[in-house]
PDB file of C-alpha atoms in Angstrom:
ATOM      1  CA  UNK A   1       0.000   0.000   0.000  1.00 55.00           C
ATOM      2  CA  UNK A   2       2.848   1.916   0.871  1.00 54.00           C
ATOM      3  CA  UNK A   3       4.773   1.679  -2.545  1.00 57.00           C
ATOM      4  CA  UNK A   4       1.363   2.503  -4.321  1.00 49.00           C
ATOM      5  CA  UNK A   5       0.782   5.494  -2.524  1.00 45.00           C
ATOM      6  CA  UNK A   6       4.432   6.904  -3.116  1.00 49.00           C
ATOM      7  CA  UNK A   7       4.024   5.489  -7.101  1.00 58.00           C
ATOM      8  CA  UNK A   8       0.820   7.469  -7.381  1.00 50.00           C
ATOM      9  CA  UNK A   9       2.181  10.874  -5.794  1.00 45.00           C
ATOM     10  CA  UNK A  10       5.442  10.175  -8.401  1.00 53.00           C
ATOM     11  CA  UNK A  11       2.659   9.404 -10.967  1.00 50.00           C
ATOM     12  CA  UNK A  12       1.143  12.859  -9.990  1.00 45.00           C
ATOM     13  CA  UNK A  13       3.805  14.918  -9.994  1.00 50.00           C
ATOM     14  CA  UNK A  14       4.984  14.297 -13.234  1.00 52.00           C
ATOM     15  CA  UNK A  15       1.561  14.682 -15.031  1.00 53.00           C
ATOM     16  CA  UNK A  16       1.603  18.424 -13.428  1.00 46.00           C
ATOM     17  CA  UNK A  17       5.208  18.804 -14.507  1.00 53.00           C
ATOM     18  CA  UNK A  18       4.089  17.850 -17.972  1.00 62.00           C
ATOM     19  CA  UNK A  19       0.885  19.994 -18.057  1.00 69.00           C
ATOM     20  CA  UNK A  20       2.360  22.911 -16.977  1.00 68.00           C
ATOM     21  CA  UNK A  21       5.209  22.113 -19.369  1.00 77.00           C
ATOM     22  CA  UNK A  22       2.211  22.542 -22.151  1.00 83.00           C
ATOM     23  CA  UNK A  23       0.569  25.083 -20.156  1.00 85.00           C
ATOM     24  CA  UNK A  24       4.227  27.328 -20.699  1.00 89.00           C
ATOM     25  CA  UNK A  25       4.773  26.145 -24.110  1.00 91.00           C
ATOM     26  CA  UNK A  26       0.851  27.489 -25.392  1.00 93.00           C
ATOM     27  CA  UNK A  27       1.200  30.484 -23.907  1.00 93.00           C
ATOM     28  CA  UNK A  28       4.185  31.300 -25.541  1.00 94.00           C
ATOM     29  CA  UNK A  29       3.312  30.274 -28.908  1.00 94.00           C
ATOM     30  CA  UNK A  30       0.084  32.551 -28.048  1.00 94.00           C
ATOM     31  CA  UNK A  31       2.310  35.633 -27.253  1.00 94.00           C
ATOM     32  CA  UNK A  32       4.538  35.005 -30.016  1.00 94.00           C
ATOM     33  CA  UNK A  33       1.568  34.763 -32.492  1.00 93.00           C
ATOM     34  CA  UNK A  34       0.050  37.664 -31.370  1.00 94.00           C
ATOM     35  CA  UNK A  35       3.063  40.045 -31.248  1.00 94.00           C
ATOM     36  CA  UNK A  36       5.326  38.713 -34.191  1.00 93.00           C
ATOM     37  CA  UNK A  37       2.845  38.184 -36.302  1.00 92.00           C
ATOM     38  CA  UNK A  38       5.280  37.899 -38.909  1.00 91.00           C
ATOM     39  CA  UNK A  39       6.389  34.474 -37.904  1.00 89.00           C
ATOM     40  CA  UNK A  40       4.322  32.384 -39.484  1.00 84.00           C
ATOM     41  CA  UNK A  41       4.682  29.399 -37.117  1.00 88.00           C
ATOM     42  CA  UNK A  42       7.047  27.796 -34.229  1.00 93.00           C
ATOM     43  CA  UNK A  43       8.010  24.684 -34.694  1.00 94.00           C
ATOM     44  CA  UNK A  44       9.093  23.697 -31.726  1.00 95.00           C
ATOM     45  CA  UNK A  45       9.374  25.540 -27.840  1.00 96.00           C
ATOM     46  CA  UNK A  46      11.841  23.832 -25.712  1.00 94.00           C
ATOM     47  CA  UNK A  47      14.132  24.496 -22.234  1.00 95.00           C
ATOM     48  CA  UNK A  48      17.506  25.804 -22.411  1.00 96.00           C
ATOM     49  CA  UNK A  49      20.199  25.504 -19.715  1.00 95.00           C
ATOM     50  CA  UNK A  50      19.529  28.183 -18.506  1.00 95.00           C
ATOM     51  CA  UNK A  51      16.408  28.798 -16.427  1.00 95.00           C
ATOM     52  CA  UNK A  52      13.474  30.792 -17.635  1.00 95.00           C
ATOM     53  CA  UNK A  53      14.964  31.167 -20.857  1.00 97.00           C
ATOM     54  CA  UNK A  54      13.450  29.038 -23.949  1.00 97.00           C
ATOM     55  CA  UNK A  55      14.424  28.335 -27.409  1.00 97.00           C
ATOM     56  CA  UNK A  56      12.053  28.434 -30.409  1.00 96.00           C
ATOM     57  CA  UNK A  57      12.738  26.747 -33.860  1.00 95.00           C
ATOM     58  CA  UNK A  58      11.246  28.437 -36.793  1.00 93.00           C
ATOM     59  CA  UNK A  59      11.385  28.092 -40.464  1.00 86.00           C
ATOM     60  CA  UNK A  60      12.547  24.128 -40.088  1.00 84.00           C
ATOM     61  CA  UNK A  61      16.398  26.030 -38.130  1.00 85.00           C
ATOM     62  CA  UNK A  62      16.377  28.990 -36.980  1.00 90.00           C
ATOM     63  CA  UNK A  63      17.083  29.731 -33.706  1.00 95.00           C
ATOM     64  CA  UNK A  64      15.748  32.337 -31.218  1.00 96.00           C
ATOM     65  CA  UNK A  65      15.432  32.551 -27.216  1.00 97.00           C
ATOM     66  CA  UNK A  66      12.417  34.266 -25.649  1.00 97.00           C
ATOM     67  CA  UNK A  67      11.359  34.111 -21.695  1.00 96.00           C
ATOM     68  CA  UNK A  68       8.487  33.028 -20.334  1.00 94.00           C
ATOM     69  CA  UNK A  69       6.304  35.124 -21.161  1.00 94.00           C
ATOM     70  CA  UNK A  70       7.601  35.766 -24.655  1.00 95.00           C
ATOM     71  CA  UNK A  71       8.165  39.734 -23.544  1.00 96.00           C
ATOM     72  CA  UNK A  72      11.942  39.571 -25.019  1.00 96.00           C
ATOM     73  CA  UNK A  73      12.731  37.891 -28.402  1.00 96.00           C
ATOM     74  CA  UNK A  74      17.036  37.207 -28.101  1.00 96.00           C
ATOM     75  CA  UNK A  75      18.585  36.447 -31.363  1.00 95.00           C
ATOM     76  CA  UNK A  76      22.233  35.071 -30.734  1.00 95.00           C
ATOM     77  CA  UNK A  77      24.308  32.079 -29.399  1.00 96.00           C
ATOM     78  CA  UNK A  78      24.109  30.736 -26.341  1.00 97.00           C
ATOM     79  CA  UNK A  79      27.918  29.407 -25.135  1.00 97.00           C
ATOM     80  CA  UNK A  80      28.618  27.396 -22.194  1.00 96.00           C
ATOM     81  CA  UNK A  81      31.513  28.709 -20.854  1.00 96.00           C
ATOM     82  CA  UNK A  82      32.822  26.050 -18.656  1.00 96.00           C
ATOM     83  CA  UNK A  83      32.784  23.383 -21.276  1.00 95.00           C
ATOM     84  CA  UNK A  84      33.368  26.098 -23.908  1.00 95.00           C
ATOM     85  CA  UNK A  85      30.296  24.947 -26.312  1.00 95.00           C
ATOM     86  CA  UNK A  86      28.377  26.974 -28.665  1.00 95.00           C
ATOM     87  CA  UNK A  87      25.014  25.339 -28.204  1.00 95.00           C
ATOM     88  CA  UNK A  88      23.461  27.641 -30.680  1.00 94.00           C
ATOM     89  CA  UNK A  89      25.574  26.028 -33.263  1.00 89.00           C
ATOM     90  CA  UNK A  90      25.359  22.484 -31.932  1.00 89.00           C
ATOM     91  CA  UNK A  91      21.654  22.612 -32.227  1.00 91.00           C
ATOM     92  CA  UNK A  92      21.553  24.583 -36.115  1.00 85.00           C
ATOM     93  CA  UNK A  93      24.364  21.394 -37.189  1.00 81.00           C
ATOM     94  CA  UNK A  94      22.271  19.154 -35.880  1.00 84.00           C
ATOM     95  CA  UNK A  95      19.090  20.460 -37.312  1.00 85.00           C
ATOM     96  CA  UNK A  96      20.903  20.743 -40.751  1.00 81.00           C
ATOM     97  CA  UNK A  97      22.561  17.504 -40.990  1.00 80.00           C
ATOM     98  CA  UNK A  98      22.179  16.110 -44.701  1.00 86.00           C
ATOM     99  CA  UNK A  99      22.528  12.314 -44.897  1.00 90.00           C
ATOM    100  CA  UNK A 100      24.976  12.039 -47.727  1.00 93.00           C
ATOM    101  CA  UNK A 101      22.500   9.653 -49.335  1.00 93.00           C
ATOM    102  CA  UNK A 102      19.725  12.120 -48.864  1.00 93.00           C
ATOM    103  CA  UNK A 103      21.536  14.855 -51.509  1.00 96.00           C
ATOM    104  CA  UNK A 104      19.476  15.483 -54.814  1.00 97.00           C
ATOM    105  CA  UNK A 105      22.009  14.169 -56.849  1.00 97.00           C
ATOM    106  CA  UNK A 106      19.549  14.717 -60.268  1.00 97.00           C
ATOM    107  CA  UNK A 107      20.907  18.536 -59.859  1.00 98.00           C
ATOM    108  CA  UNK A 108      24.390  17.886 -59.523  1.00 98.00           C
ATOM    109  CA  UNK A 109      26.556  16.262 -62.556  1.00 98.00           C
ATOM    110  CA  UNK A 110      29.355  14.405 -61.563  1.00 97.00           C
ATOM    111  CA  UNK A 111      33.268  14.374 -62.147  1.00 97.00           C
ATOM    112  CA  UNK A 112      34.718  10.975 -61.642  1.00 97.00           C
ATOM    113  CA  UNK A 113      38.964  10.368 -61.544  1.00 96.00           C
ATOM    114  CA  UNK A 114      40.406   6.729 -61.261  1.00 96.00           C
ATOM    115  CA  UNK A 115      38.013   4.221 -59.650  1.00 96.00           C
ATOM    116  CA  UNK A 116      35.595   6.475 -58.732  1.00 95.00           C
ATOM    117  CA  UNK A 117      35.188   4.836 -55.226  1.00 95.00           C
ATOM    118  CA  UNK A 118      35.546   7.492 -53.243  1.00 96.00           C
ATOM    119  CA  UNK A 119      32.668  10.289 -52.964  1.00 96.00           C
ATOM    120  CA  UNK A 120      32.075  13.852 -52.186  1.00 97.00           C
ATOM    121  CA  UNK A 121      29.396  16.184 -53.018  1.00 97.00           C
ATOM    122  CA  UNK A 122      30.773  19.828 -53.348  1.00 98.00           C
ATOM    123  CA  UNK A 123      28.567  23.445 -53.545  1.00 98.00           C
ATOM    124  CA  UNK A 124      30.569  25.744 -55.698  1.00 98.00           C
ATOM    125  CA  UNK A 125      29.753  29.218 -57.359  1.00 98.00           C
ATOM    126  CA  UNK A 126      31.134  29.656 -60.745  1.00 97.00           C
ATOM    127  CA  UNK A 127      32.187  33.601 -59.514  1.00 97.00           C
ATOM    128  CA  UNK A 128      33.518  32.472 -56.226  1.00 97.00           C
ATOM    129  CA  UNK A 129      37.904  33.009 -55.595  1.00 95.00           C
ATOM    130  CA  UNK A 130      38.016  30.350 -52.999  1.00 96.00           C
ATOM    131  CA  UNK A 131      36.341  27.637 -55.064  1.00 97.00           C
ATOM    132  CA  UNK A 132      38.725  27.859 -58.024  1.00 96.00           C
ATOM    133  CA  UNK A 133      41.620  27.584 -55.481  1.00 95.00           C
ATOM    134  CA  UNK A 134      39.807  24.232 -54.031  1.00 96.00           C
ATOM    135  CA  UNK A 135      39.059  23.283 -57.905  1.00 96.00           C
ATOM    136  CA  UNK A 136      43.037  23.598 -58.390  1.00 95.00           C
ATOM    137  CA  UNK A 137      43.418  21.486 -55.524  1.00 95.00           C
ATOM    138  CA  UNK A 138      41.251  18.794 -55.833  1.00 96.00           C
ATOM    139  CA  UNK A 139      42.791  18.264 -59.423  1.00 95.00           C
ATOM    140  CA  UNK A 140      44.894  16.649 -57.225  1.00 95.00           C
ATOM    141  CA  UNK A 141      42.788  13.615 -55.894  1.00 96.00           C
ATOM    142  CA  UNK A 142      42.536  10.716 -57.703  1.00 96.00           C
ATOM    143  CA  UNK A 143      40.170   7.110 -57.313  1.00 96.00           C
ATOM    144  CA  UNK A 144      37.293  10.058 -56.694  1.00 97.00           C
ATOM    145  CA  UNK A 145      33.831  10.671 -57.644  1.00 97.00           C
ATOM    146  CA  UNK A 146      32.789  14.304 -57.232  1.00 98.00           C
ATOM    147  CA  UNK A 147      29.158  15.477 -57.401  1.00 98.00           C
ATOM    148  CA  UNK A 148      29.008  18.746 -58.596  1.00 98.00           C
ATOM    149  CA  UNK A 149      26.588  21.258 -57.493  1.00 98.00           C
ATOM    150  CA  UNK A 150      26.194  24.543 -59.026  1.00 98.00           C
ATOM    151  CA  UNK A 151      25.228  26.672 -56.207  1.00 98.00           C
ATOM    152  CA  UNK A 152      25.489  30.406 -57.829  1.00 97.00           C
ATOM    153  CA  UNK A 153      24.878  32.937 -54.525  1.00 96.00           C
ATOM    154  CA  UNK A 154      26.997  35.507 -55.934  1.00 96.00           C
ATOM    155  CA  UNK A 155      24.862  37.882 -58.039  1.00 95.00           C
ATOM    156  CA  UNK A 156      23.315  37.816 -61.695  1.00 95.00           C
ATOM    157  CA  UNK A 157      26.514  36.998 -63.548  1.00 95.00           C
ATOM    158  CA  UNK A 158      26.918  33.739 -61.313  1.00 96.00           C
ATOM    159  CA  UNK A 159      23.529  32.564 -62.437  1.00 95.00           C
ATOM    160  CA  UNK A 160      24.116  33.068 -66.129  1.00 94.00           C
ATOM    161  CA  UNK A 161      27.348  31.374 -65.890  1.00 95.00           C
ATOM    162  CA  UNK A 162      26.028  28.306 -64.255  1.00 96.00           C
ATOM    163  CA  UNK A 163      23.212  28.029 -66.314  1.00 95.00           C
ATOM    164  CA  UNK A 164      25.944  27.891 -69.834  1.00 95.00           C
ATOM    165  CA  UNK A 165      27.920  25.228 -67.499  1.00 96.00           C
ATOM    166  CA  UNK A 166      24.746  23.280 -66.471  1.00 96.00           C
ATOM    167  CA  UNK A 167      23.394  23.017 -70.295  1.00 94.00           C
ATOM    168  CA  UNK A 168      26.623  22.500 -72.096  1.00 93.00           C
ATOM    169  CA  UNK A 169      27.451  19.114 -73.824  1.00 91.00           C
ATOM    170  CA  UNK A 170      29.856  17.857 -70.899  1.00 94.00           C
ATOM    171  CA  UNK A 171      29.305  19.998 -67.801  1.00 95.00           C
ATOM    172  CA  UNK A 172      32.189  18.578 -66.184  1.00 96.00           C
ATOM    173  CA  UNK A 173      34.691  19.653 -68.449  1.00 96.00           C
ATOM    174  CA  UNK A 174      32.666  22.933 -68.930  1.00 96.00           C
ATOM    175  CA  UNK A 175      32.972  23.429 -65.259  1.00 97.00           C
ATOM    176  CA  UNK A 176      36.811  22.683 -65.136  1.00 96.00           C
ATOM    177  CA  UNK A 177      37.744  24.526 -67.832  1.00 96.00           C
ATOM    178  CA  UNK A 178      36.173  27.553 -66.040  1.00 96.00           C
ATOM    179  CA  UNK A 179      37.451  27.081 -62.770  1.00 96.00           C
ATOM    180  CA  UNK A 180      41.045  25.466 -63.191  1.00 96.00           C
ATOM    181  CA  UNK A 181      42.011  27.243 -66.753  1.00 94.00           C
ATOM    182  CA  UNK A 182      40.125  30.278 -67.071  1.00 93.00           C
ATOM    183  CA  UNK A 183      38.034  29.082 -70.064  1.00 94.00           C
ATOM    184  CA  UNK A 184      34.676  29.677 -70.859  1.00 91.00           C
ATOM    185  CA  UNK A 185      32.106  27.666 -72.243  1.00 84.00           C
ATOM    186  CA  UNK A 186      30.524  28.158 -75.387  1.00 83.00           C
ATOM    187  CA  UNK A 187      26.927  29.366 -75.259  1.00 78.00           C
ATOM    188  CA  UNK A 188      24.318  26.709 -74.980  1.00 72.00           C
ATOM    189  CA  UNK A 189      20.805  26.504 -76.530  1.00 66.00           C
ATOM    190  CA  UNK A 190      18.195  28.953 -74.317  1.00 69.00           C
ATOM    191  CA  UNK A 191      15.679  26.532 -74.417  1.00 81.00           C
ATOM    192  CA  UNK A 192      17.593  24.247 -71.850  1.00 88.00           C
ATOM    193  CA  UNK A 193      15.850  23.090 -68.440  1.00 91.00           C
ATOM    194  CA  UNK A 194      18.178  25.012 -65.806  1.00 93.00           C
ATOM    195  CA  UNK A 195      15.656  24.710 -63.401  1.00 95.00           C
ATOM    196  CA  UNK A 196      18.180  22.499 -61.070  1.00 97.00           C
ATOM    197  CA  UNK A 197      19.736  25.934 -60.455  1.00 97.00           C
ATOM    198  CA  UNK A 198      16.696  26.752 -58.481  1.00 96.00           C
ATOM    199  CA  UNK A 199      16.465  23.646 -56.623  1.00 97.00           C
ATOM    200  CA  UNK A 200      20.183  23.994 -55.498  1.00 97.00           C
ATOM    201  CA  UNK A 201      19.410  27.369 -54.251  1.00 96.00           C
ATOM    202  CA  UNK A 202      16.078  26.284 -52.425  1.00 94.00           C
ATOM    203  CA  UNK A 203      17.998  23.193 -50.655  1.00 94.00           C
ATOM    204  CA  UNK A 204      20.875  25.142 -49.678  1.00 94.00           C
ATOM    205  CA  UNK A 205      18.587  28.132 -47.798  1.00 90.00           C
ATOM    206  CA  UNK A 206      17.459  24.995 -46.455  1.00 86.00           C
ATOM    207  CA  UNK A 207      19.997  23.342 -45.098  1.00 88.00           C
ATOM    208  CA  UNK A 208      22.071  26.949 -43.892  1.00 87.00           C
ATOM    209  CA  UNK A 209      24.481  26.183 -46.981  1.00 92.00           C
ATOM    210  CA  UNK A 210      25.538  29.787 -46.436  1.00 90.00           C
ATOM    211  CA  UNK A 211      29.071  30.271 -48.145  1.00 92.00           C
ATOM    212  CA  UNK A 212      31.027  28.333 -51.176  1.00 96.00           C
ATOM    213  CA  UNK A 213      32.546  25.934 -51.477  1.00 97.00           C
ATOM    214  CA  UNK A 214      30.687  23.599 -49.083  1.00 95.00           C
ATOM    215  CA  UNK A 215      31.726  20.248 -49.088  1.00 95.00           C
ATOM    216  CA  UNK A 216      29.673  16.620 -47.664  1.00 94.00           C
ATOM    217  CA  UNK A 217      31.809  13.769 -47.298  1.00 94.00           C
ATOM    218  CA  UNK A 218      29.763  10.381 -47.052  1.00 93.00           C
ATOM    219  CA  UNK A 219      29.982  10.127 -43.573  1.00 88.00           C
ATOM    220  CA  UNK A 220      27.520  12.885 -43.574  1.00 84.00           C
ATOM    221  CA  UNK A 221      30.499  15.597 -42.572  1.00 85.00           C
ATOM    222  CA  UNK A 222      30.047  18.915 -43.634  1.00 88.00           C
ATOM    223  CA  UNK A 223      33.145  21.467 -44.282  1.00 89.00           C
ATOM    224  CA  UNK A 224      32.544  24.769 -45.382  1.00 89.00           C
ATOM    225  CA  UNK A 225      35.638  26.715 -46.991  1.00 91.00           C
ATOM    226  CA  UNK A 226      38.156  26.166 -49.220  1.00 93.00           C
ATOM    227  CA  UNK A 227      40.265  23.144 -47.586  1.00 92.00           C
ATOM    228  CA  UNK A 228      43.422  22.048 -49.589  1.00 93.00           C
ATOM    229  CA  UNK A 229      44.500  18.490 -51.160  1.00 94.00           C
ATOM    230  CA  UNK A 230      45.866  17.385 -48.074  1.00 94.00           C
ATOM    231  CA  UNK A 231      42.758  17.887 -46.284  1.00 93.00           C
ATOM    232  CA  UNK A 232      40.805  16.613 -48.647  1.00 94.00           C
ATOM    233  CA  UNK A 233      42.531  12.816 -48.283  1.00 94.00           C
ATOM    234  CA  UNK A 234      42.333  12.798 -44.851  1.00 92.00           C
ATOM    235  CA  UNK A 235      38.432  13.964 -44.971  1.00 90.00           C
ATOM    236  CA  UNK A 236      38.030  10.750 -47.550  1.00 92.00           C
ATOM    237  CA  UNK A 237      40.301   8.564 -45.642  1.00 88.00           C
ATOM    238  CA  UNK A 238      38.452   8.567 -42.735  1.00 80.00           C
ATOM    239  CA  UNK A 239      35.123   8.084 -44.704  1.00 74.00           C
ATOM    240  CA  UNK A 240      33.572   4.880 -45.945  1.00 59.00           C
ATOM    241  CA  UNK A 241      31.777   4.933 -49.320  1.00 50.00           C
TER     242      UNK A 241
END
């Protein structure tokens, strides 16, 4: 009788932790929805570390902080000091993690050198400095299979340029022609499909794929930023695929 009566009061207490857990949770979506009525939706309320402060996830990752009440919207990152963590950024890489499997590879084309075995999927602009340095580079890596995904975020002329890469005969060689040996390609037919373009540009808003290049190694790693040969090998090395 005893054990009952103590499992009961346990039983209690955490069905009024968990109601007033909802309880705190609608009336912040209420608040929110009522004074930022430009956010569409929350996806998700949750605790943070630290007390009376709660995150919300909008738009699928982005991350914001409000109180209780919802009185104070904080846009930032919150860092734990003592274990010297950005949690802000643990939480957005988590929430953007891309299975390699999981990449549309219908909008990339690939580049394949030796066997082929080994994979990465790479987000370049045609206009960006640091990608033709990592082109140069990764000229040097052999037994590879590189999906190539035109990712133009650097204006008009990017766009135009990827489009006469995406359409030409052999987009591969279009591409490293471009990026490795200064060469343009030759204009293409304007009734090609470029539509892939788009789709590159919806995923990465998507998935924070914020800067080029922006590499995904099979082991579902992601490494912005132009990393050299070296780095490259030991990125694939430690990969299975």
């Amino acid at each position: 009788m005893r054990h009952f009566f103590f499992n009961t009061l346990t039983a209690c207490a955490a069905v009024l932790v968990c109601s007033g857990a909802l309880a705190q949770e609608a009336q912040i979506r209420k608040n929110i929805a009522a004074r930022l009525p430009n956010i569409k939706a929350v996806d998700e309320v949750s605790k943070t570390p630290i007390p009376g402060v709660y995150e919300l996830r909008i738009n699928g990752s982005e991350i914001y902080y409000t109180d209780a009440q919802a009185n104070y919207l904080i846009e930032g990152n919150i860092i734990d000091v003592r274990a010297q963590r950005n949690l802000t950024e643990e939480r957005v890489t988590k929430l953007t993690a891309i299975k390699f499997d999981d990449l549309p590879f219908k909008d990339a084309f690939t580049i394949v050198r030796g066997d082929g075995k080994r994979k990465v999927a790479v987000f370049e602009d045609p206009n960006c400095g640091y990608c033709k340095r990592f082109e140069r580079d990764l000229q040097k890596i052999d037994n590879v299979t590189v999906y190539m995904f035109l990712y133009p975020i650097l204006g008009a002329d990017s766009v135009e340029k990827s489009k006469i890469i995406w359409c030409s005969k052999d987009p591969g060689k279009a591409w490293q022609d471009w990026m490795v040996r200064d060469q343009p390609a030759p204009a293409n037919p304007a009734n090609c499909d470029s539509a892939a373009l788009a789709r590159n540009a919806a995923f990465g808003r998507n998935y924070k794929i914020t800067g080029t290049p922006t590499l995904f190694f099979v082991d579902g790693a992601r490494v912005p930023g132009a990393i050299d040969a070296k780095q490259i090998e030991k990125s694939l090395a430690s990969t299975k695929g």
